[in-house]
Coordinates of N, CA and C in Angstrom, one line a residue:
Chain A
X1 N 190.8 9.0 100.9 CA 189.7 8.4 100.1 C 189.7 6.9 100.4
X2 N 188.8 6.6 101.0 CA 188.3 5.1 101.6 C 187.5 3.9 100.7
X3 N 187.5 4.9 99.5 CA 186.0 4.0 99.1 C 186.8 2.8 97.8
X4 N 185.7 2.0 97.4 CA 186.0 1.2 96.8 C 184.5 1.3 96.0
X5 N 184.8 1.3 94.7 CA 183.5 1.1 94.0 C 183.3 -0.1 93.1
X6 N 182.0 -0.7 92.8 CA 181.7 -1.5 91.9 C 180.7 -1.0 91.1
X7 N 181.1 -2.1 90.1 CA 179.9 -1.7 88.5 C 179.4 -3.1 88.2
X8 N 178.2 -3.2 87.6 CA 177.2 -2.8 87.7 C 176.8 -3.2 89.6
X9 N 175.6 -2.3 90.0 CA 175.0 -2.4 91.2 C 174.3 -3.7 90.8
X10 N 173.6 -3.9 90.2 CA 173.2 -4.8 90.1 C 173.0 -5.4 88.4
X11 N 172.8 -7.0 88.4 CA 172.8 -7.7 87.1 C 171.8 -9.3 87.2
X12 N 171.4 -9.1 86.5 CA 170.6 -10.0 85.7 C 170.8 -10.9 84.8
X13 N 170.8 -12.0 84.4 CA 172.2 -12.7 83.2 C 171.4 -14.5 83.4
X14 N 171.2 -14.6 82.1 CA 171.2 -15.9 81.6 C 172.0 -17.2 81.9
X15 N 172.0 -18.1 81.7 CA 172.7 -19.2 81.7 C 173.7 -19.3 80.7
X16 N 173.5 -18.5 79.2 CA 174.8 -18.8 78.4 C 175.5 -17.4 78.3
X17 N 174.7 -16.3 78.8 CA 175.1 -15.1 78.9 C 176.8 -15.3 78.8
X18 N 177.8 -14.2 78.7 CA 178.9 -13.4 79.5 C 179.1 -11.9 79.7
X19 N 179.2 -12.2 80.8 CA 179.1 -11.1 81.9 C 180.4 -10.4 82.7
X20 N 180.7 -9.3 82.8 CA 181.7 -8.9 83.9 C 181.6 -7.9 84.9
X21 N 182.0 -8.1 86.1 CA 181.9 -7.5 87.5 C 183.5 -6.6 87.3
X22 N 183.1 -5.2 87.7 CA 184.3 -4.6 87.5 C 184.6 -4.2 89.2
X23 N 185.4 -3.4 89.6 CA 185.9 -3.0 90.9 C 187.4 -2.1 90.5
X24 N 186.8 -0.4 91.7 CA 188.2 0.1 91.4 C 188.7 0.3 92.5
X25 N 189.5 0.6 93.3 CA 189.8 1.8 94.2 C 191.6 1.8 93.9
X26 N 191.5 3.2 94.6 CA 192.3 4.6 94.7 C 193.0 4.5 96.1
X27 N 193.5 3.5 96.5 CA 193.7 3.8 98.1 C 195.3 3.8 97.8
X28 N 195.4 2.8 96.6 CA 197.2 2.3 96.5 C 197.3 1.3 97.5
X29 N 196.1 0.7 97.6 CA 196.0 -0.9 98.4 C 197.1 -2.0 97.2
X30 N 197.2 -3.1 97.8 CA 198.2 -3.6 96.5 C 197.7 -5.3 96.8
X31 N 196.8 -5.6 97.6 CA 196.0 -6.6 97.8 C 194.4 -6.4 96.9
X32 N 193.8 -6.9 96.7 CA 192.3 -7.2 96.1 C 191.6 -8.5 96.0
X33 N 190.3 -8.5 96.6 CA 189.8 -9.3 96.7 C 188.3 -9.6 96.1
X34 N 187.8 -11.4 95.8 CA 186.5 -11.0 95.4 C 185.9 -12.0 96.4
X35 N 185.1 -11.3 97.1 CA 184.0 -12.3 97.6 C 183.0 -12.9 97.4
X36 N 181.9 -13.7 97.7 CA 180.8 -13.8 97.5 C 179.8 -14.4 98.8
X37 N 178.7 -13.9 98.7 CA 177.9 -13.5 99.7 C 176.6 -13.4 99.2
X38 N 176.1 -14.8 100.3 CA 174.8 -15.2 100.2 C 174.1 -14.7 101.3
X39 N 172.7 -14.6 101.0 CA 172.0 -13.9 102.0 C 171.6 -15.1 103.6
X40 N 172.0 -13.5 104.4 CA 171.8 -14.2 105.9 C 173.1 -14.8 105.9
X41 N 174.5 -14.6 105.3 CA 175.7 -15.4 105.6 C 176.9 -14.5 105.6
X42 N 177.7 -15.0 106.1 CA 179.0 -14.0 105.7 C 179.4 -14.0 104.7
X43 N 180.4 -13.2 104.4 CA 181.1 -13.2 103.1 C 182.3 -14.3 102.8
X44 N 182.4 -15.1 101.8 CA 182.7 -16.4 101.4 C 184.2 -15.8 100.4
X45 N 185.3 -16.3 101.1 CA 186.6 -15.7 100.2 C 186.7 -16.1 98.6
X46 N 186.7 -15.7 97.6 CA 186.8 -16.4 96.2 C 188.2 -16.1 95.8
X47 N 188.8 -15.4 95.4 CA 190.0 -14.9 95.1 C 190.7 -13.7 95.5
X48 N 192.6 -13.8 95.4 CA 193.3 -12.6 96.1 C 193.6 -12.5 95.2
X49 N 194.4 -11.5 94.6 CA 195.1 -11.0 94.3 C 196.0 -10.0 94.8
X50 N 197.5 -10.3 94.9 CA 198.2 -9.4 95.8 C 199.5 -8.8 94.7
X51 N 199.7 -7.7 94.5 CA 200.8 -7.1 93.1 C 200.2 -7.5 91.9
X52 N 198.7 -7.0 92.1 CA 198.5 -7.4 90.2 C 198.1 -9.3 89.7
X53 N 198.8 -10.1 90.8 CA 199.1 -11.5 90.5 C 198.3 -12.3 91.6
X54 N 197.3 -13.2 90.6 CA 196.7 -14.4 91.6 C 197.3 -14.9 92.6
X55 N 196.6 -14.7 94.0 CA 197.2 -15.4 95.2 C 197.1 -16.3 95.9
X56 N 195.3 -16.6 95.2 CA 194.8 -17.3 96.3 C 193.6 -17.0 95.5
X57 N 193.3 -18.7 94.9 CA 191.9 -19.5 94.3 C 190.8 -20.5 95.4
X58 N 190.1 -20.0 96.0 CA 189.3 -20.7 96.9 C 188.8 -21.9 96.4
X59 N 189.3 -22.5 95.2 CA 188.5 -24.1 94.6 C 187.5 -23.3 93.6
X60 N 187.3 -22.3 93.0 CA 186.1 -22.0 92.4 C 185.7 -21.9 90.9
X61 N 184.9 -22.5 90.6 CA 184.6 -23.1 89.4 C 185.5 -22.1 88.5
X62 N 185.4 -22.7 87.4 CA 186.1 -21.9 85.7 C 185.1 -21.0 85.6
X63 N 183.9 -21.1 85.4 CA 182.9 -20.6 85.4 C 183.0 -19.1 85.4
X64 N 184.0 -18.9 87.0 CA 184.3 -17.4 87.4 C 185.7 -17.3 87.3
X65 N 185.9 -16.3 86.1 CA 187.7 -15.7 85.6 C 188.1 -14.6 86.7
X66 N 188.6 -14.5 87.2 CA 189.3 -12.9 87.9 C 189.8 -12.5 86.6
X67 N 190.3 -10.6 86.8 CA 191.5 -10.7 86.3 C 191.8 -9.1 87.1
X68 N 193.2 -8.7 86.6 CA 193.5 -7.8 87.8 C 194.8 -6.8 86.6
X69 N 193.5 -6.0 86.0 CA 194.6 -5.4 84.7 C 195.5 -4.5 85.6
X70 N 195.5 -3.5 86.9 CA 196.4 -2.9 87.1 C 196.1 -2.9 88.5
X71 N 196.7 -1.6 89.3 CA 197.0 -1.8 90.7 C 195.4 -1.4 91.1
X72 N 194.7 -0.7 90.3 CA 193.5 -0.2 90.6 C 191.9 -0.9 90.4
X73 N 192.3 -1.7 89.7 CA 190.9 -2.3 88.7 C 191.1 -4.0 89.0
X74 N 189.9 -4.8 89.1 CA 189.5 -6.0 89.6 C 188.5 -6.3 88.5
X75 N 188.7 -7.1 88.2 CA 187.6 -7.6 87.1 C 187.1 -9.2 87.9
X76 N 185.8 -9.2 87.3 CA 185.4 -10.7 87.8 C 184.4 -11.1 85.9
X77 N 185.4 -12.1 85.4 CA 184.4 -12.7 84.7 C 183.5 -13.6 84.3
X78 N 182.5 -13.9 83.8 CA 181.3 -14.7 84.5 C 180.4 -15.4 83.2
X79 N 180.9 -16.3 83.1 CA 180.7 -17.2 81.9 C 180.1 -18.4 82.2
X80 N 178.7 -18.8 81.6 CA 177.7 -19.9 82.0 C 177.4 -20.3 83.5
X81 N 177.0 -19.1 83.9 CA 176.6 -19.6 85.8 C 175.4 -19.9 85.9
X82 N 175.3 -20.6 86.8 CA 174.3 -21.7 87.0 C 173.1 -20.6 88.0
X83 N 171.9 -20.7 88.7 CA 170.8 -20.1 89.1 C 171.9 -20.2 90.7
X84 N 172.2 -21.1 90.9 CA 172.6 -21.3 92.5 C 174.0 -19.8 92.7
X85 N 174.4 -19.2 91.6 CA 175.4 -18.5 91.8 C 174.6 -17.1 92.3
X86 N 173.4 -17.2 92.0 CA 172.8 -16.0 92.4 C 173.6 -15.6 93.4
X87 N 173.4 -14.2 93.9 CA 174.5 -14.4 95.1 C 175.2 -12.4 95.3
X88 N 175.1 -12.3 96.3 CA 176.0 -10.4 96.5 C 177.7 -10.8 96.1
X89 N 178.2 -10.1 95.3 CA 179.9 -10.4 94.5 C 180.6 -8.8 95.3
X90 N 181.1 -9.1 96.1 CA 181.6 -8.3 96.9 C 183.2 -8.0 96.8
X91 N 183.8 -6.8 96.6 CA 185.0 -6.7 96.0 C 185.7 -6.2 97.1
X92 N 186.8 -6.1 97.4 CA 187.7 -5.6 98.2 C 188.7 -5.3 98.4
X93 N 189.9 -4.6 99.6 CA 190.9 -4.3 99.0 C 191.4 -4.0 100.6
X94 N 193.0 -4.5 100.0 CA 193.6 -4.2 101.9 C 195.1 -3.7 101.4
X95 N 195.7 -2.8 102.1 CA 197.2 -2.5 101.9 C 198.0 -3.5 101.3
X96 N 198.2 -4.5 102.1 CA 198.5 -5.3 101.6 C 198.2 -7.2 101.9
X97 N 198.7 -8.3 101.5 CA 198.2 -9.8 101.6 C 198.8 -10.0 102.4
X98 N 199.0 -10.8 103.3 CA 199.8 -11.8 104.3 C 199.4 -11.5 105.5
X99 N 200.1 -12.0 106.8 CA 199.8 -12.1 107.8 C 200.1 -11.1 108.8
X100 N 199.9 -9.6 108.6 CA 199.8 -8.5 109.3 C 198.6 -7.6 109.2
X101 N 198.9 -6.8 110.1 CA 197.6 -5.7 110.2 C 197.2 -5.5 109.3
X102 N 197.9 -4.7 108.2 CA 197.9 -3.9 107.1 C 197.0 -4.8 106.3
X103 N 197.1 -6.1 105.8 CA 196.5 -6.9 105.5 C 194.7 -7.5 106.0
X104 N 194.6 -7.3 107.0 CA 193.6 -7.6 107.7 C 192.3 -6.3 107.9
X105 N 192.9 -5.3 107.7 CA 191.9 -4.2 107.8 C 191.1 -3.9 106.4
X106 N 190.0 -4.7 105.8 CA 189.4 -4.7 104.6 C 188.4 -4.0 104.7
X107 N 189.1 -3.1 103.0 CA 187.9 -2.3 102.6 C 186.9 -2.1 101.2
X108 N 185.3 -2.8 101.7 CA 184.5 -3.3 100.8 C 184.0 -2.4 100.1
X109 N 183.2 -2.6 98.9 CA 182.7 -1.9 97.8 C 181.6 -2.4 98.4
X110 N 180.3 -1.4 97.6 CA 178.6 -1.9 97.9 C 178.1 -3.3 97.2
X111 N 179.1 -4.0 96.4 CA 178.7 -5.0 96.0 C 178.0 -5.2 94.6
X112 N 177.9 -6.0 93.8 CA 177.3 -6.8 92.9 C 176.0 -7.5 93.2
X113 N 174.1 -7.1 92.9 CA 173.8 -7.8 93.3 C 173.3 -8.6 92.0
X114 N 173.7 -10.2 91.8 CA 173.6 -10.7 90.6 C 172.3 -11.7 90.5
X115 N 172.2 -12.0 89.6 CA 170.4 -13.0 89.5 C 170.7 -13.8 88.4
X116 N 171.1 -15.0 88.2 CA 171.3 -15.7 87.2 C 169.7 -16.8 87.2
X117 N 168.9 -16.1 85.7 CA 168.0 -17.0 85.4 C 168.5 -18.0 84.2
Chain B
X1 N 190.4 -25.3 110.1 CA 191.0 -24.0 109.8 C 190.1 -23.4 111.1
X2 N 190.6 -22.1 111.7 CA 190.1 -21.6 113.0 C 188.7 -21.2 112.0
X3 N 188.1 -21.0 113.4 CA 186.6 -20.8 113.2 C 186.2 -19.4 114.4
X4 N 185.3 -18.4 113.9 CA 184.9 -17.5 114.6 C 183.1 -17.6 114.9
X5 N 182.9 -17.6 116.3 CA 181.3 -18.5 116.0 C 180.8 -16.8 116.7
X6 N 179.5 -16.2 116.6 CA 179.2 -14.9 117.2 C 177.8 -15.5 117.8
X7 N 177.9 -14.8 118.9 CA 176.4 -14.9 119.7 C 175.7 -13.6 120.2
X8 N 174.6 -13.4 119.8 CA 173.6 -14.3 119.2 C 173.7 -14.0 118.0
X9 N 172.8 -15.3 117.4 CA 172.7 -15.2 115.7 C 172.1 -13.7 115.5
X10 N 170.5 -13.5 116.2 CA 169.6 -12.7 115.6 C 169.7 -12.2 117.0
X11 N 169.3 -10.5 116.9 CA 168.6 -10.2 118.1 C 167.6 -8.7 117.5
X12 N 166.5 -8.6 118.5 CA 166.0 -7.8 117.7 C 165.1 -6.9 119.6
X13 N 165.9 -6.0 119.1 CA 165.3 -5.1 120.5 C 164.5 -3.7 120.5
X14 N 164.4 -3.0 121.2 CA 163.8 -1.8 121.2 C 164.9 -0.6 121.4
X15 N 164.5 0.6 120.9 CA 165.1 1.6 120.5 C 165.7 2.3 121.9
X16 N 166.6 2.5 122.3 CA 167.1 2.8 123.5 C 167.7 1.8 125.1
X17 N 167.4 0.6 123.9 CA 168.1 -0.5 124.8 C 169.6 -0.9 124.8
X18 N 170.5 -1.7 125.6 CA 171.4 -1.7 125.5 C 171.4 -3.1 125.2
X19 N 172.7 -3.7 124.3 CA 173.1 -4.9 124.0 C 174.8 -4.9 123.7
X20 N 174.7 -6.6 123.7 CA 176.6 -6.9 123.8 C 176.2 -8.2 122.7
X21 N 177.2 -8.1 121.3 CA 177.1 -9.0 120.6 C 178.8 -10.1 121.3
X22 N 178.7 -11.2 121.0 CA 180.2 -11.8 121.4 C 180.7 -12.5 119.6
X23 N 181.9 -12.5 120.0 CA 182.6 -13.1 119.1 C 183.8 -14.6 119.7
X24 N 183.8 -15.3 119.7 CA 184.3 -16.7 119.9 C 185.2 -17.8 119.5
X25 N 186.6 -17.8 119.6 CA 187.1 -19.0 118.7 C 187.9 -19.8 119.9
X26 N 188.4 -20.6 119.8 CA 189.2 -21.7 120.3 C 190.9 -21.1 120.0
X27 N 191.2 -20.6 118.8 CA 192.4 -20.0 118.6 C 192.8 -18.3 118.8
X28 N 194.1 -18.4 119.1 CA 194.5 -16.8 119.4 C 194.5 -16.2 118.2
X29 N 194.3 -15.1 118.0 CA 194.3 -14.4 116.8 C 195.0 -13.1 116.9
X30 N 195.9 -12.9 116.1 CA 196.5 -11.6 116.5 C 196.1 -9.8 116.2
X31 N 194.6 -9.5 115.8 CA 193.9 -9.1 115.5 C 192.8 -9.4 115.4
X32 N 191.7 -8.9 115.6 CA 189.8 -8.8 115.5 C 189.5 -7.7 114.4
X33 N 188.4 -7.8 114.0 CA 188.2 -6.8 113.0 C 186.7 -6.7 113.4
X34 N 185.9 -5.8 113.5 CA 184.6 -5.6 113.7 C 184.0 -5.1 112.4
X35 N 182.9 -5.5 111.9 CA 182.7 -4.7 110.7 C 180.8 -4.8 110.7
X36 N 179.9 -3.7 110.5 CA 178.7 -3.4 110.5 C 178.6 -3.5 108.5
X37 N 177.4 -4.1 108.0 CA 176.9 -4.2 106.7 C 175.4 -4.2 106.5
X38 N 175.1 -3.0 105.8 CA 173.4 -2.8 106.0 C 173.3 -3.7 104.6
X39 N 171.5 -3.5 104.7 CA 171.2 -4.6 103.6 C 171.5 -4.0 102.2
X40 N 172.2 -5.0 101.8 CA 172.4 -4.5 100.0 C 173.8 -3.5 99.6
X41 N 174.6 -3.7 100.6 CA 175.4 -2.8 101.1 C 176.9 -3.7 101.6
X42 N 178.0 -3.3 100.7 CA 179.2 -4.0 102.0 C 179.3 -3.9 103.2
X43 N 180.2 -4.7 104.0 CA 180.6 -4.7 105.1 C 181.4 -3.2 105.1
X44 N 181.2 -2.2 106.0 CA 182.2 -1.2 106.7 C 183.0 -1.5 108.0
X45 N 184.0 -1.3 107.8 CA 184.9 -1.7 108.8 C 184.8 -0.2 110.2
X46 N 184.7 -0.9 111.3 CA 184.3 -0.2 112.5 C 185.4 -0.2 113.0
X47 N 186.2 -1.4 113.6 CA 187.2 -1.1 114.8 C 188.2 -2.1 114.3
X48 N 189.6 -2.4 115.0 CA 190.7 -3.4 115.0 C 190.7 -3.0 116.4
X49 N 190.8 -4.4 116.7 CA 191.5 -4.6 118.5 C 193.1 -5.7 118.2
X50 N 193.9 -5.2 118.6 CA 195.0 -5.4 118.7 C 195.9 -6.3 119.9
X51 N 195.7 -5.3 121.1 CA 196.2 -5.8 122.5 C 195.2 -6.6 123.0
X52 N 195.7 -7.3 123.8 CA 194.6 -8.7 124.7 C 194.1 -7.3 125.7
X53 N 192.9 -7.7 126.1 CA 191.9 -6.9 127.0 C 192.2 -5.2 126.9
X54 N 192.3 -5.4 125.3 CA 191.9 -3.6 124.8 C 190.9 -3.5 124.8
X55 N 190.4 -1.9 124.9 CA 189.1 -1.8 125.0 C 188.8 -0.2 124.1
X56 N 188.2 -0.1 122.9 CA 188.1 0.8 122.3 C 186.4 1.2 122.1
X57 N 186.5 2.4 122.2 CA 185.1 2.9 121.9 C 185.2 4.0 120.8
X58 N 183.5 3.7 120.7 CA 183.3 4.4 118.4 C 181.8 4.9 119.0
X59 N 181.7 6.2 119.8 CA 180.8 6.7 120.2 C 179.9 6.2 120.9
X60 N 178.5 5.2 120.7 CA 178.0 4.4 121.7 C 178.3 3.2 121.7
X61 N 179.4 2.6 120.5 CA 179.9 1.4 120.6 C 181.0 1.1 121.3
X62 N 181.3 -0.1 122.2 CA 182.6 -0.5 123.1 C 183.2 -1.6 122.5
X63 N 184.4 -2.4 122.2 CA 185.1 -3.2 121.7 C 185.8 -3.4 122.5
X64 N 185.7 -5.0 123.0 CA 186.8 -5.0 123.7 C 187.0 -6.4 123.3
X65 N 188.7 -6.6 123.6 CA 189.9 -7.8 123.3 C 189.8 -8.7 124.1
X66 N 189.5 -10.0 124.0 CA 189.9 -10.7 125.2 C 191.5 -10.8 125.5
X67 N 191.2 -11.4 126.7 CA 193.2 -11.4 127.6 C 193.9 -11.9 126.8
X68 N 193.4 -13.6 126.5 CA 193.9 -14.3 125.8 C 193.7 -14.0 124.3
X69 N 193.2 -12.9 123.7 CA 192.9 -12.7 122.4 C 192.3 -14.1 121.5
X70 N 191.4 -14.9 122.1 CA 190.5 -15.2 121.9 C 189.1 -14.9 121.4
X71 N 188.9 -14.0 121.7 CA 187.5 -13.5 122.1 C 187.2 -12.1 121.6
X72 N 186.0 -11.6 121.3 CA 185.9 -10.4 121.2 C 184.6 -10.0 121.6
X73 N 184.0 -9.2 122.3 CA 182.8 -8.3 122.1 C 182.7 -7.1 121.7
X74 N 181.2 -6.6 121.4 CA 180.7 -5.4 121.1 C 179.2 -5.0 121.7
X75 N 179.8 -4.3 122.2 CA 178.6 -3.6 123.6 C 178.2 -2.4 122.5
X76 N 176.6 -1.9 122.6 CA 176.3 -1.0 121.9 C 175.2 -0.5 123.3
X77 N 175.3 1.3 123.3 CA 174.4 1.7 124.6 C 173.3 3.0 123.7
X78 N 172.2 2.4 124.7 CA 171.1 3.2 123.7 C 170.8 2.7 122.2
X79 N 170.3 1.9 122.0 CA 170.8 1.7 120.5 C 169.8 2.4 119.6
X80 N 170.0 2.5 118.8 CA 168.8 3.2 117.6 C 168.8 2.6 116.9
X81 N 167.7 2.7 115.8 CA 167.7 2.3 114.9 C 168.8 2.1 113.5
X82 N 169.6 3.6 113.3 CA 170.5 3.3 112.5 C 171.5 2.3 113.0
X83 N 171.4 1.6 114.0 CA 172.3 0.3 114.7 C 171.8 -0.7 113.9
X84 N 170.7 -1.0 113.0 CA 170.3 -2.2 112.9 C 171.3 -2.7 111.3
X85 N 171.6 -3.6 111.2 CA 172.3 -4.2 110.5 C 173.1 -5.5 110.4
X86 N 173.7 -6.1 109.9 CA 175.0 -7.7 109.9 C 175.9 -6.8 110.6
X87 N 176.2 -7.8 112.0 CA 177.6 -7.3 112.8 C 178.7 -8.5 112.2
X88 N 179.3 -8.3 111.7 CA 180.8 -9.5 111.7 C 181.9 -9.4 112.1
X89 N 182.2 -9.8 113.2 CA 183.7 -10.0 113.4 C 184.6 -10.7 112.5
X90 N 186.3 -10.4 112.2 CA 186.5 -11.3 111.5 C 188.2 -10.9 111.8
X91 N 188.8 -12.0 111.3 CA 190.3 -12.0 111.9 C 191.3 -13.0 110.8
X92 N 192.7 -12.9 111.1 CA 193.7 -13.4 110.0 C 193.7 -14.7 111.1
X93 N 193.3 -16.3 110.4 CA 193.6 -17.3 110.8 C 194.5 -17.7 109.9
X94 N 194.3 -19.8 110.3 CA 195.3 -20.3 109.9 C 194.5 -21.6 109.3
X95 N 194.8 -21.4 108.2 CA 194.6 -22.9 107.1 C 194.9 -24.7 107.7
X96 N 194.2 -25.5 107.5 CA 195.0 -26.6 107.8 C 196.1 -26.9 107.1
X97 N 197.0 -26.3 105.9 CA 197.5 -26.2 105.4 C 198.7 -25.3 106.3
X98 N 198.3 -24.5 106.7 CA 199.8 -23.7 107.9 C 199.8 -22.3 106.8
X99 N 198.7 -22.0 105.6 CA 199.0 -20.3 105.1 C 197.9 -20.3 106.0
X100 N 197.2 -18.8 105.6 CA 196.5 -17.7 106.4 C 195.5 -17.8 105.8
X101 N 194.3 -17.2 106.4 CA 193.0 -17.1 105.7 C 192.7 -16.0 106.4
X102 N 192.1 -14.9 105.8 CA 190.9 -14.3 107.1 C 189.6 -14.8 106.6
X103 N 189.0 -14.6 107.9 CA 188.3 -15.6 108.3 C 187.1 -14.7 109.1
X104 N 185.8 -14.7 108.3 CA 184.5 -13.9 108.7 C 184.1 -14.7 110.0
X105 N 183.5 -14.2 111.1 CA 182.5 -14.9 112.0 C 181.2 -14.7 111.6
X106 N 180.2 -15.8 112.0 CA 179.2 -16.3 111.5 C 178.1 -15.4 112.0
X107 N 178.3 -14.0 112.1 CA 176.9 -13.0 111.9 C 176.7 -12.8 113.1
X108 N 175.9 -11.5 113.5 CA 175.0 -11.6 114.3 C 174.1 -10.5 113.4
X109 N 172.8 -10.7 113.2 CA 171.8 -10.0 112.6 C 171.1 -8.9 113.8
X110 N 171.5 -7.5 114.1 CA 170.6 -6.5 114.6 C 169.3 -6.0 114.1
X111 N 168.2 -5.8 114.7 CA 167.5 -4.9 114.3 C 166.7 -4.3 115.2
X112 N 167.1 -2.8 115.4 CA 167.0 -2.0 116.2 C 165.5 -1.1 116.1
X113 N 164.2 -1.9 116.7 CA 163.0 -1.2 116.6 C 162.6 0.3 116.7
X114 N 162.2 1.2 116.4 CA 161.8 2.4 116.7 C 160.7 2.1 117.9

């Protein structure tokens, strides 16, 4: 089983809204990741998570909380985003973080498509 | 921090034609990652090239390594329509900082006319 899933496909959300992006997979990957991805661009690293524990913050506002309750589930929390965050929230997952194969071979979920009015 | 640049940005051909997308950096990279993403849809991961001037094929697609593991292309023959989609290459670089990043290349947009 290859897949990675996200919830909701898609979201719609206010300015003072809060909101959360969930993500699971089943592979017994022990890395996870959240992207973000604007249209016509590649995908923009936001946060790792490697054993459950923050690895790697790309500078990204408070705005957006990770959290990472177990080895399977990725949360993204999303508290007063601005119109510009509109944006595809792309989740991921690799065996494992660092600088080997196993790490490098990422596998995406269909994504988050979000609309902050 | 290394950079992966792809040529062409956009290409947009007819159904049974052949094309070669490139991928490009200045640094060695000890893996490539090829990955196809339709619209509204993740990135699916296609191939890993490994060895310098590997060469792997995924039915009508070819992948090959450059020598110096620099480089990457992807040759697609006959293309069809279900070819149309974001091609991204993408690979484990290196931060100005000396950790790791991977690190997406900048697209090439398919779309494969009927």
């Amino acid at each position: 089983d290859t897949e990675v899933t996200q919830t909701p496909k898609h979201l719609v959300m206010g300015m003072t809204n809060k909101k959360s992006l969930k993500c699971e997979q089943h592979m017994g990957h022990r890395a996870m990741y959240w992207y973000k991805q604007k249209a016509k661009k590649p995908p923009e690293l936001m946060f790792v998570y490697s054993y459950e524990k923050l690895s790697i913050n790309e500078s990204v506002p408070s705005r957006f909380s990770p959290e990472c309750p177990n080895s399977s589930l990725l949360n993204l929390h999303l508290h007063a985003l601005q119109p510009e965050d509109s944006a595809l929230y792309l989740c991921a997952s690799s065996q494992e973080e660092g600088q080997h194969l196993s790490s490098y071979e990422q596998y995406f979920g269909p994504g988050t498509r979000l609309t902050v009015t | 921090t290394q950079l992966l640049e792809q040529s062409p940005q956009f290409l947009s051909i007819q159904e049974g034609e052949n094309l070669t997308v490139y991928c490009n950096s200045s640094s060695v990279f000890s893996s490539l990652q090829w990955y196809r993403q339709e619209p509204g849809e993740g990135p699916v991961l296609l191939v890993t090239v490994v060895t310098g001037g590997e060469v792997k094929k995924l039915k009508r697609l070819t992948f090959q390594f450059g020598d110096a593991r620099k480089d990457s292309s992807l040759h697609i023959t006959a293309a069809q329509p279900g070819d149309t989609g974001l091609y991204l290459c993408a690979g484990g670089g290196r931060r100005t900082t000396g950790t790791y990043k991977y690190i997406f290349g900048t697209g090439t947009r398919l779309k494969v006319l009927a």
